[in-house]
Amino acid sequence: MSDLFIIGASGTKAYRTAMAAVSENIANAGTEGYSRRSVTTVESGSSTATMAFYTSRANFGGTDVKSVNRATDPYLDAAVRYTGMSLGSSTARLRWLTDSETALNDTETGVGQLMTTMYQNLDKLAASPNDKSLRVTVLDSISRVAQAFQQTSADLQQVSSGIATEAQSSVATINRSIDDLADINNSLLRATPGTSAYNQLLDSRDAALNTLSSNLNVDISFGTNGQAIVNYNGQSLVQGANATTVALTVNTDGTMALATSGGTALSAPSNGTLGGLFSSADKVTQRRTSLDALAQQFVTDVNNWHAQGTTDGGASGAALLSGTSAATMTALISDPTQLATKSSDGTANGNLLTVSTALRGNGSVEQGWSALIATQANLLSATKAEHTTAQNRSDQAVAAREAVSGVDLDVEAADLLRIQQAYSGCAKILQVAKETVDAIMQII
């Protein structure tokens, strides 16, 4: 009769554990990174029967809980990390390349259109070279172009600063993940596989790995008891309980460099959010360099053109602009009488008639600006398409993993009902065994 007590007790214990697993699933249905739990039970191979008429062929031992399982697929987990890495990179690049295009400002208040307006005003002045109001307008339009160069330079500088700030934040996130993984590895080494505590550690490990890989293109493998091993281009970042964090350096031109916290130089990241930020920083630096080159050319071309003409008083045209970069460009002349409209032979509009050949056409700043805007627009368009693809791939990978690891509340509700019925059945076995023993005792 003691067999019934043992079988009933083992059943209630096993199904109580199973109900706890289902309850955990339901409670964490919305928890990010949680993997569904289940319980594996096995038939108990031992018998503790003590009845006098016990026979081995009627040996029943009940059930035992073998393990608490975590629904997961290593391939799908790796796919989520890889697609998340690509999405992190494209998201960062899309944001900052969009901001770069805004900073370049190809609108009516930007360098390109203000330059076109300046040339139009010079053409108008060529038709009426003695019109003082047109002269004032020309000088004002030159000043506006200079101011636009300054503003564009400041806006691109602001974009570079924003990228650097986000990169520092990304590095801080990377380092937190590295430290967390080292701590988790230390705990995993002491944990018992197949237990609830062990599975919780694996959830935390995978969450940290997802965060880390979305920011940096690391190589991931697994060691004893599921410990994470993380390397970056041959440099160990996580090995057991040992962690090596990274540090960011922002150069004066806006580009960045990566090293270990101990000072060992690392190659620039090629993927993940930090990789996207490194790429964006390089592109913005290129745009700033191109802008400065156009600014220098504009100052030189305009001053050279003006120097070949003469003023109404017969003086050679003085420099209209100063500066060696977009940020330092400044208009120098505000007096309309100092505008050198005449040619050396004294023709009133002679110098104005040379504007098209001296300042416009092949190799001009105007043409260079158009090429700069087109290059940026093409890159941004390609990045938008890449981001859409990366988002779709990431969504698909997450959905595939959720199909295996995610919690379906309808399924959990059905399991809970089934387990509840089994638990009630085991409890009923205990009740029947007790009532039977009581009846036997009454007879005795």
Short mmCIF file of C-alpha atoms in Angstrom, two decimals:
data_model
loop_
_atom_site.label_atom_id
_atom_site.label_comp_id
_atom_site.label_asym_id
_atom_site.label_seq_id
_atom_site.Cartn_x
_atom_site.Cartn_y
_atom_site.Cartn_z
CA MET A 1 0.00 0.00 0.00
CA SER A 2 2.94 2.32 0.54
CA ASP A 3 3.47 2.20 -3.26
CA LEU A 4 0.34 4.28 -3.73
CA PHE A 5 1.55 6.91 -1.31
CA ILE A 6 4.93 7.09 -3.07
CA ILE A 7 3.41 7.20 -6.56
CA GLY A 8 0.85 9.82 -5.58
CA ALA A 9 3.42 11.94 -3.75
CA SER A 10 5.91 11.76 -6.63
CA GLY A 11 3.17 12.72 -9.08
CA THR A 12 1.99 15.72 -7.08
CA LYS A 13 5.58 16.87 -6.70
CA ALA A 14 6.31 16.50 -10.41
CA TYR A 15 3.12 18.23 -11.54
CA ARG A 16 3.60 20.99 -9.00
CA THR A 17 6.96 21.66 -10.66
CA ALA A 18 5.32 21.53 -14.09
CA MET A 19 2.65 24.00 -12.98
CA ALA A 20 5.39 26.29 -11.66
CA ALA A 21 7.06 26.18 -15.10
CA VAL A 22 3.79 27.05 -16.85
CA SER A 23 3.15 29.85 -14.35
CA GLU A 24 6.64 31.20 -15.00
CA ASN A 25 5.92 31.18 -18.73
CA ILE A 26 2.64 33.05 -18.32
CA ALA A 27 4.18 35.60 -15.95
CA ASN A 28 7.04 36.27 -18.39
CA ALA A 29 5.05 36.19 -21.63
CA GLY A 30 6.00 39.81 -22.27
CA THR A 31 9.52 39.68 -20.87
CA GLU A 32 12.13 40.39 -23.53
CA GLY A 33 14.72 37.64 -23.84
CA TYR A 34 12.72 35.08 -21.87
CA SER A 35 12.74 31.54 -23.26
CA ARG A 36 9.83 29.21 -22.59
CA ARG A 37 10.30 26.66 -19.78
CA SER A 38 9.10 23.08 -19.68
CA VAL A 39 9.64 20.13 -17.35
CA THR A 40 10.83 16.66 -18.32
CA THR A 41 9.69 13.79 -16.09
CA VAL A 42 10.91 10.19 -16.12
CA GLU A 43 9.56 7.01 -14.66
CA SER A 44 11.15 6.29 -11.33
CA GLY A 45 13.24 3.12 -11.53
CA SER A 46 13.29 2.38 -7.83
CA SER A 47 10.64 0.83 -5.66
CA THR A 48 10.16 1.30 -1.96
CA ALA A 49 7.33 -1.19 -1.63
CA THR A 50 7.15 -2.62 1.88
CA MET A 51 3.96 -4.66 1.82
CA ALA A 52 4.30 -8.28 2.86
CA PHE A 53 2.80 -9.55 -0.37
CA TYR A 54 4.91 -7.31 -2.68
CA THR A 55 5.98 -8.94 -5.95
CA SER A 56 8.66 -7.53 -8.27
CA ARG A 57 6.59 -7.97 -11.41
CA ALA A 58 4.15 -5.47 -9.97
CA ASN A 59 6.87 -2.91 -9.19
CA PHE A 60 5.72 0.73 -9.60
CA GLY A 61 7.92 3.59 -8.51
CA GLY A 62 6.08 6.73 -9.63
CA THR A 63 7.82 9.58 -11.44
CA ASP A 64 10.77 11.91 -11.00
CA VAL A 65 11.54 15.38 -12.40
CA LYS A 66 14.53 14.93 -14.66
CA SER A 67 15.11 18.56 -15.65
CA VAL A 68 13.69 22.02 -16.24
CA ASN A 69 14.13 22.75 -19.94
CA ARG A 70 14.62 26.01 -21.80
CA ALA A 71 13.15 26.18 -25.31
CA THR A 72 15.94 27.40 -27.53
CA ASP A 73 17.67 26.82 -30.86
CA PRO A 74 21.35 27.82 -31.07
CA TYR A 75 21.11 28.42 -34.83
CA LEU A 76 18.12 30.74 -34.49
CA ASP A 77 19.76 32.56 -31.58
CA ALA A 78 22.86 33.13 -33.72
CA ALA A 79 20.69 34.36 -36.62
CA VAL A 80 19.04 36.92 -34.34
CA ARG A 81 22.43 38.17 -33.19
CA TYR A 82 23.79 38.41 -36.73
CA THR A 83 20.77 40.20 -38.22
CA GLY A 84 20.60 42.47 -35.18
CA MET A 85 24.23 43.41 -35.79
CA SER A 86 23.49 44.44 -39.37
CA LEU A 87 20.36 46.31 -38.30
CA GLY A 88 22.31 48.21 -35.64
CA SER A 89 24.85 49.35 -38.23
CA SER A 90 22.33 50.44 -40.86
CA THR A 91 20.15 52.20 -38.27
CA ALA A 92 23.08 54.28 -37.02
CA ARG A 93 24.23 55.14 -40.53
CA LEU A 94 20.71 56.04 -41.69
CA ARG A 95 20.20 58.42 -38.80
CA TRP A 96 23.49 60.29 -39.13
CA LEU A 97 23.63 60.33 -42.92
CA THR A 98 20.15 61.84 -42.86
CA ASP A 99 21.39 64.48 -40.43
CA SER A 100 24.40 65.08 -42.69
CA GLU A 101 22.15 65.69 -45.69
CA THR A 102 20.11 68.13 -43.62
CA ALA A 103 23.32 69.90 -42.55
CA LEU A 104 24.45 70.28 -46.17
CA ASN A 105 21.14 72.09 -46.72
CA ASP A 106 20.51 72.07 -50.45
CA THR A 107 17.58 74.49 -50.05
CA GLU A 108 17.11 78.17 -50.82
CA THR A 109 19.11 79.04 -47.69
CA GLY A 110 21.98 76.69 -48.51
CA VAL A 111 25.31 77.26 -50.22
CA GLY A 112 24.28 75.96 -53.64
CA GLN A 113 21.16 78.00 -54.22
CA LEU A 114 22.62 81.13 -52.63
CA MET A 115 25.58 80.79 -54.97
CA THR A 116 23.24 80.55 -57.94
CA THR A 117 21.41 83.66 -56.69
CA MET A 118 24.75 85.46 -56.40
CA TYR A 119 25.59 84.70 -60.04
CA GLN A 120 22.14 85.85 -61.12
CA ASN A 121 22.67 89.14 -59.29
CA LEU A 122 26.04 89.58 -60.99
CA ASP A 123 24.34 89.05 -64.36
CA LYS A 124 21.76 91.71 -63.48
CA LEU A 125 24.51 94.10 -62.46
CA ALA A 126 26.32 93.46 -65.76
CA ALA A 127 23.24 94.85 -67.50
CA SER A 128 23.24 97.98 -65.27
CA PRO A 129 26.77 98.34 -63.84
CA ASN A 130 26.13 101.78 -62.38
CA ASP A 131 23.01 100.77 -60.43
CA LYS A 132 24.00 101.24 -56.78
CA SER A 133 21.15 99.13 -55.42
CA LEU A 134 22.22 96.19 -57.62
CA ARG A 135 25.78 96.60 -56.37
CA VAL A 136 24.55 96.43 -52.77
CA THR A 137 22.54 93.34 -53.66
CA VAL A 138 25.60 91.66 -55.19
CA LEU A 139 27.74 92.34 -52.11
CA ASP A 140 24.95 91.11 -49.87
CA SER A 141 24.60 87.90 -51.88
CA ILE A 142 28.36 87.28 -51.62
CA SER A 143 28.11 87.76 -47.86
CA ARG A 144 25.17 85.36 -47.70
CA VAL A 145 27.15 82.66 -49.48
CA ALA A 146 29.98 83.12 -46.98
CA GLN A 147 27.52 82.86 -44.10
CA ALA A 148 26.01 79.73 -45.64
CA PHE A 149 29.45 78.11 -45.81
CA GLN A 150 29.95 78.98 -42.13
CA GLN A 151 26.55 77.60 -41.14
CA THR A 152 27.02 74.39 -43.11
CA SER A 153 30.41 73.87 -41.47
CA ALA A 154 28.90 74.44 -38.01
CA ASP A 155 26.03 72.05 -38.73
CA LEU A 156 28.37 69.30 -39.95
CA GLN A 157 30.52 69.87 -36.86
CA GLN A 158 27.38 69.37 -34.77
CA VAL A 159 26.68 66.10 -36.58
CA SER A 160 30.23 64.92 -35.83
CA SER A 161 29.75 65.80 -32.16
CA GLY A 162 26.46 63.92 -32.07
CA ILE A 163 28.06 60.82 -33.58
CA ALA A 164 30.87 60.96 -31.00
CA THR A 165 28.37 61.25 -28.15
CA GLU A 166 26.37 58.27 -29.39
CA ALA A 167 29.56 56.28 -29.92
CA GLN A 168 30.56 56.89 -26.31
CA SER A 169 27.15 55.64 -25.23
CA SER A 170 27.53 52.57 -27.43
CA VAL A 171 30.95 51.81 -25.93
CA ALA A 172 29.48 52.15 -22.42
CA THR A 173 26.77 49.63 -23.38
CA ILE A 174 29.41 47.30 -24.83
CA ASN A 175 31.46 47.44 -21.65
CA ARG A 176 28.43 46.78 -19.43
CA SER A 177 27.61 43.73 -21.53
CA ILE A 178 31.21 42.50 -21.31
CA ASP A 179 31.24 42.86 -17.51
CA ASP A 180 27.80 41.21 -17.22
CA LEU A 181 28.93 38.25 -19.32
CA ALA A 182 32.01 37.72 -17.14
CA ASP A 183 29.79 37.69 -14.04
CA ILE A 184 27.29 35.33 -15.68
CA ASN A 185 30.11 33.01 -16.77
CA ASN A 186 31.30 32.85 -13.18
CA SER A 187 27.80 31.90 -12.03
CA LEU A 188 27.29 29.38 -14.84
CA LEU A 189 30.41 27.52 -13.81
CA ARG A 190 28.82 26.80 -10.42
CA ALA A 191 25.25 26.26 -11.66
CA THR A 192 23.66 22.85 -12.25
CA PRO A 193 22.39 22.32 -15.80
CA GLY A 194 18.71 21.47 -16.05
CA THR A 195 17.69 23.68 -13.14
CA SER A 196 15.56 26.79 -13.16
CA ALA A 197 18.45 28.91 -11.87
CA TYR A 198 20.71 27.65 -14.67
CA ASN A 199 18.12 28.54 -17.30
CA GLN A 200 17.72 32.02 -15.86
CA LEU A 201 21.47 32.51 -16.23
CA LEU A 202 21.28 31.37 -19.86
CA ASP A 203 18.52 33.90 -20.52
CA SER A 204 20.68 36.63 -19.01
CA ARG A 205 23.69 35.43 -21.01
CA ASP A 206 21.81 35.53 -24.31
CA ALA A 207 20.33 38.96 -23.54
CA ALA A 208 23.83 40.32 -22.87
CA LEU A 209 25.14 38.68 -26.05
CA ASN A 210 22.32 40.21 -28.10
CA THR A 211 23.07 43.66 -26.71
CA LEU A 212 26.80 43.24 -27.27
CA SER A 213 26.52 41.91 -30.83
CA SER A 214 24.03 44.58 -31.85
CA ASN A 215 26.70 47.15 -30.99
CA LEU A 216 29.92 45.42 -32.07
CA ASN A 217 30.85 42.73 -34.59
CA VAL A 218 32.18 40.22 -32.06
CA ASP A 219 32.86 36.50 -32.53
CA ILE A 220 30.93 34.31 -30.07
CA SER A 221 31.44 30.72 -28.98
CA PHE A 222 30.53 28.70 -25.89
CA GLY A 223 32.55 26.75 -23.35
CA THR A 224 31.93 24.70 -20.22
CA ASN A 225 28.38 24.90 -18.86
CA GLY A 226 27.39 27.32 -21.63
CA GLN A 227 29.89 30.03 -20.69
CA ALA A 228 30.21 32.69 -23.38
CA ILE A 229 33.56 33.24 -25.08
CA VAL A 230 33.76 36.59 -26.88
CA ASN A 231 36.53 37.76 -29.20
CA TYR A 232 36.89 40.85 -31.34
CA ASN A 233 39.26 40.57 -34.30
CA GLY A 234 41.50 38.19 -32.35
CA GLN A 235 41.33 40.16 -29.09
CA SER A 236 39.68 38.30 -26.20
CA LEU A 237 36.96 40.37 -24.56
CA VAL A 238 35.32 37.69 -22.41
CA GLN A 239 36.98 34.45 -21.32
CA GLY A 240 35.47 32.79 -18.29
CA ALA A 241 35.23 35.38 -15.54
CA ASN A 242 37.86 37.59 -17.20
CA ALA A 243 36.66 40.72 -19.01
CA THR A 244 38.53 43.18 -21.24
CA THR A 245 36.62 46.39 -21.84
CA VAL A 246 37.18 48.85 -24.69
CA ALA A 247 37.78 52.60 -24.93
CA LEU A 248 36.96 55.17 -27.59
CA THR A 249 39.09 58.06 -28.82
CA VAL A 250 37.55 60.90 -30.84
CA ASN A 251 40.03 62.67 -33.12
CA THR A 252 39.95 66.40 -33.85
CA ASP A 253 38.65 65.80 -37.38
CA GLY A 254 35.67 63.82 -36.09
CA THR A 255 37.00 60.35 -36.89
CA MET A 256 37.31 57.80 -34.08
CA ALA A 257 39.62 55.04 -32.89
CA LEU A 258 39.04 51.99 -30.69
CA ALA A 259 41.37 50.35 -28.19
CA THR A 260 41.20 48.12 -25.15
CA SER A 261 40.97 49.85 -21.79
CA GLY A 262 44.61 48.81 -21.40
CA GLY A 263 45.64 50.76 -24.49
CA THR A 264 45.95 48.01 -27.10
CA ALA A 265 44.83 49.43 -30.45
CA LEU A 266 41.90 47.67 -32.10
CA SER A 267 40.74 47.80 -35.69
CA ALA A 268 37.70 49.90 -36.47
CA PRO A 269 34.41 48.01 -36.07
CA SER A 270 32.81 46.97 -39.34
CA ASN A 271 29.31 46.16 -38.10
CA GLY A 272 26.87 46.76 -35.29
CA THR A 273 25.83 50.16 -33.99
CA LEU A 274 29.41 51.17 -33.24
CA GLY A 275 30.49 50.08 -36.72
CA GLY A 276 27.73 52.23 -38.21
CA LEU A 277 28.84 55.18 -36.10
CA PHE A 278 32.47 54.76 -37.18
CA SER A 279 31.37 54.68 -40.82
CA SER A 280 29.13 57.72 -40.34
CA ALA A 281 31.95 59.64 -38.65
CA ASP A 282 34.25 58.92 -41.59
CA LYS A 283 31.62 60.04 -44.11
CA VAL A 284 30.89 63.27 -42.24
CA THR A 285 34.61 63.99 -42.03
CA GLN A 286 34.81 63.51 -45.80
CA ARG A 287 31.92 65.93 -46.28
CA ARG A 288 33.60 68.51 -44.04
CA THR A 289 36.86 68.11 -45.95
CA SER A 290 35.06 68.53 -49.26
CA LEU A 291 33.21 71.58 -47.96
CA ASP A 292 36.45 73.20 -46.81
CA ALA A 293 38.06 72.49 -50.19
CA LEU A 294 35.11 74.13 -51.96
CA ALA A 295 35.29 77.09 -49.57
CA GLN A 296 38.99 77.58 -50.24
CA GLN A 297 38.39 77.38 -53.97
CA PHE A 298 35.49 79.82 -53.75
CA VAL A 299 37.57 82.38 -51.86
CA THR A 300 40.44 82.01 -54.34
CA ASP A 301 38.28 82.10 -57.47
CA VAL A 302 36.16 85.05 -56.39
CA ASN A 303 39.18 87.06 -55.24
CA ASN A 304 41.11 86.30 -58.43
CA TRP A 305 38.15 87.30 -60.55
CA HIS A 306 37.70 90.53 -58.62
CA ALA A 307 41.42 91.35 -58.75
CA GLN A 308 41.42 91.36 -62.56
CA GLY A 309 38.84 94.18 -62.60
CA THR A 310 38.94 97.81 -61.54
CA THR A 311 36.69 100.03 -59.49
CA ASP A 312 35.05 103.22 -60.68
CA GLY A 313 38.00 105.03 -59.13
CA GLY A 314 40.47 102.97 -61.18
CA ALA A 315 41.80 100.83 -58.35
CA SER A 316 42.34 97.11 -58.75
CA GLY A 317 39.69 94.95 -57.16
CA ALA A 318 40.52 94.13 -53.53
CA ALA A 319 39.84 90.76 -51.94
CA LEU A 320 36.11 90.17 -51.51
CA LEU A 321 36.53 87.21 -49.17
CA SER A 322 38.94 85.88 -46.59
CA GLY A 323 39.33 82.51 -44.89
CA THR A 324 40.99 79.15 -45.40
CA SER A 325 37.99 76.97 -44.55
CA ALA A 326 34.21 77.05 -44.62
CA ALA A 327 34.10 77.98 -40.94
CA THR A 328 36.41 80.99 -41.40
CA MET A 329 35.05 82.39 -44.65
CA THR A 330 34.15 86.06 -44.27
CA ALA A 331 33.01 88.78 -46.66
CA LEU A 332 35.36 91.76 -46.59
CA ILE A 333 33.74 94.49 -48.70
CA SER A 334 30.47 96.26 -47.95
CA ASP A 335 31.09 99.53 -49.83
CA PRO A 336 29.46 99.28 -53.30
CA THR A 337 31.98 101.74 -54.76
CA GLN A 338 34.75 99.21 -54.10
CA LEU A 339 33.18 96.63 -56.39
CA ALA A 340 35.47 96.14 -59.40
CA THR A 341 32.96 96.01 -62.23
CA LYS A 342 35.19 97.46 -64.94
CA SER A 343 37.71 95.63 -67.09
CA SER A 344 41.29 96.83 -67.42
CA ASP A 345 40.39 98.68 -70.63
CA GLY A 346 37.79 100.71 -68.76
CA THR A 347 34.63 99.00 -70.01
CA ALA A 348 32.01 99.67 -67.31
CA ASN A 349 30.79 96.06 -67.11
CA GLY A 350 33.86 94.38 -68.58
CA ASN A 351 34.81 92.43 -65.48
CA LEU A 352 31.20 91.41 -64.82
CA LEU A 353 31.00 89.86 -68.27
CA THR A 354 33.80 87.42 -67.33
CA VAL A 355 31.92 85.89 -64.39
CA SER A 356 30.69 82.87 -66.36
CA THR A 357 34.13 81.93 -67.61
CA ALA A 358 35.98 82.79 -64.39
CA LEU A 359 33.62 81.39 -61.78
CA ARG A 360 31.25 78.93 -63.42
CA GLY A 361 31.48 75.87 -65.64
CA ASN A 362 33.75 72.82 -65.49
CA GLY A 363 35.74 72.51 -62.29
CA SER A 364 33.88 75.37 -60.64
CA VAL A 365 32.72 75.51 -57.02
CA GLU A 366 29.15 75.48 -58.27
CA GLN A 367 29.75 72.20 -60.05
CA GLY A 368 31.68 70.80 -57.08
CA TRP A 369 28.78 71.61 -54.77
CA SER A 370 26.34 69.77 -57.04
CA ALA A 371 28.65 66.73 -57.07
CA LEU A 372 28.90 66.84 -53.28
CA ILE A 373 25.11 66.91 -52.87
CA ALA A 374 24.64 64.12 -55.43
CA THR A 375 27.22 61.91 -53.69
CA GLN A 376 25.51 62.37 -50.33
CA ALA A 377 22.04 61.76 -51.79
CA ASN A 378 23.12 58.55 -53.52
CA LEU A 379 24.75 57.23 -50.35
CA LEU A 380 21.68 58.04 -48.26
CA SER A 381 19.38 56.37 -50.78
CA ALA A 382 21.49 53.20 -50.73
CA THR A 383 21.55 53.24 -46.92
CA LYS A 384 17.75 53.53 -46.75
CA ALA A 385 17.40 50.46 -48.98
CA GLU A 386 19.96 48.58 -46.88
CA HIS A 387 18.15 49.51 -43.67
CA THR A 388 14.82 48.25 -45.02
CA THR A 389 16.43 44.93 -45.94
CA ALA A 390 18.19 44.66 -42.57
CA GLN A 391 14.95 45.42 -40.71
CA ASN A 392 13.07 42.73 -42.63
CA ARG A 393 15.79 40.14 -42.04
CA SER A 394 15.93 40.97 -38.35
CA ASP A 395 12.14 40.75 -38.02
CA GLN A 396 12.15 37.35 -39.73
CA ALA A 397 14.94 36.04 -37.51
CA VAL A 398 13.21 37.24 -34.35
CA ALA A 399 9.90 35.71 -35.47
CA ALA A 400 11.61 32.37 -36.19
CA ARG A 401 13.22 32.34 -32.77
CA GLU A 402 9.98 33.35 -31.06
CA ALA A 403 8.23 30.42 -32.71
CA VAL A 404 10.60 28.17 -30.77
CA SER A 405 11.40 30.13 -27.62
CA GLY A 406 8.42 32.43 -27.22
CA VAL A 407 5.41 31.98 -24.98
CA ASP A 408 2.00 31.28 -26.52
CA LEU A 409 -0.60 32.05 -23.85
CA ASP A 410 -3.19 29.78 -25.49
CA VAL A 411 -0.79 26.85 -25.36
CA GLU A 412 0.15 27.65 -21.76
CA ALA A 413 -3.52 27.82 -20.74
CA ALA A 414 -4.15 24.38 -22.26
CA ASP A 415 -1.05 22.96 -20.57
CA LEU A 416 -2.09 24.46 -17.25
CA LEU A 417 -5.50 22.77 -17.47
CA ARG A 418 -3.92 19.43 -18.39
CA ILE A 419 -1.36 19.61 -15.59
CA GLN A 420 -4.01 20.69 -13.10
CA GLN A 421 -6.07 17.63 -13.94
CA ALA A 422 -3.02 15.37 -13.59
CA TYR A 423 -2.15 16.98 -10.27
CA SER A 424 -5.71 16.44 -9.03
CA GLY A 425 -5.47 12.81 -10.13
CA CYS A 426 -2.27 12.27 -8.15
CA ALA A 427 -3.83 13.94 -5.13
CA LYS A 428 -6.79 11.60 -5.53
CA ILE A 429 -4.39 8.63 -5.43
CA LEU A 430 -3.11 9.83 -2.07
CA GLN A 431 -6.67 10.24 -0.81
CA VAL A 432 -7.65 6.73 -1.95
CA ALA A 433 -4.51 5.25 -0.39
CA LYS A 434 -5.28 6.97 2.91
CA GLU A 435 -8.90 5.86 2.88
CA THR A 436 -7.86 2.28 2.08
CA VAL A 437 -5.33 2.21 4.93
CA ASP A 438 -7.96 3.66 7.28
CA ALA A 439 -10.44 0.97 6.27
CA ILE A 440 -7.86 -1.78 6.80
CA MET A 441 -6.98 -0.38 10.22
CA GLN A 442 -10.64 -0.35 11.20
CA ILE A 443 -10.97 -4.03 10.24
CA ILE A 444 -7.91 -4.93 12.27
#
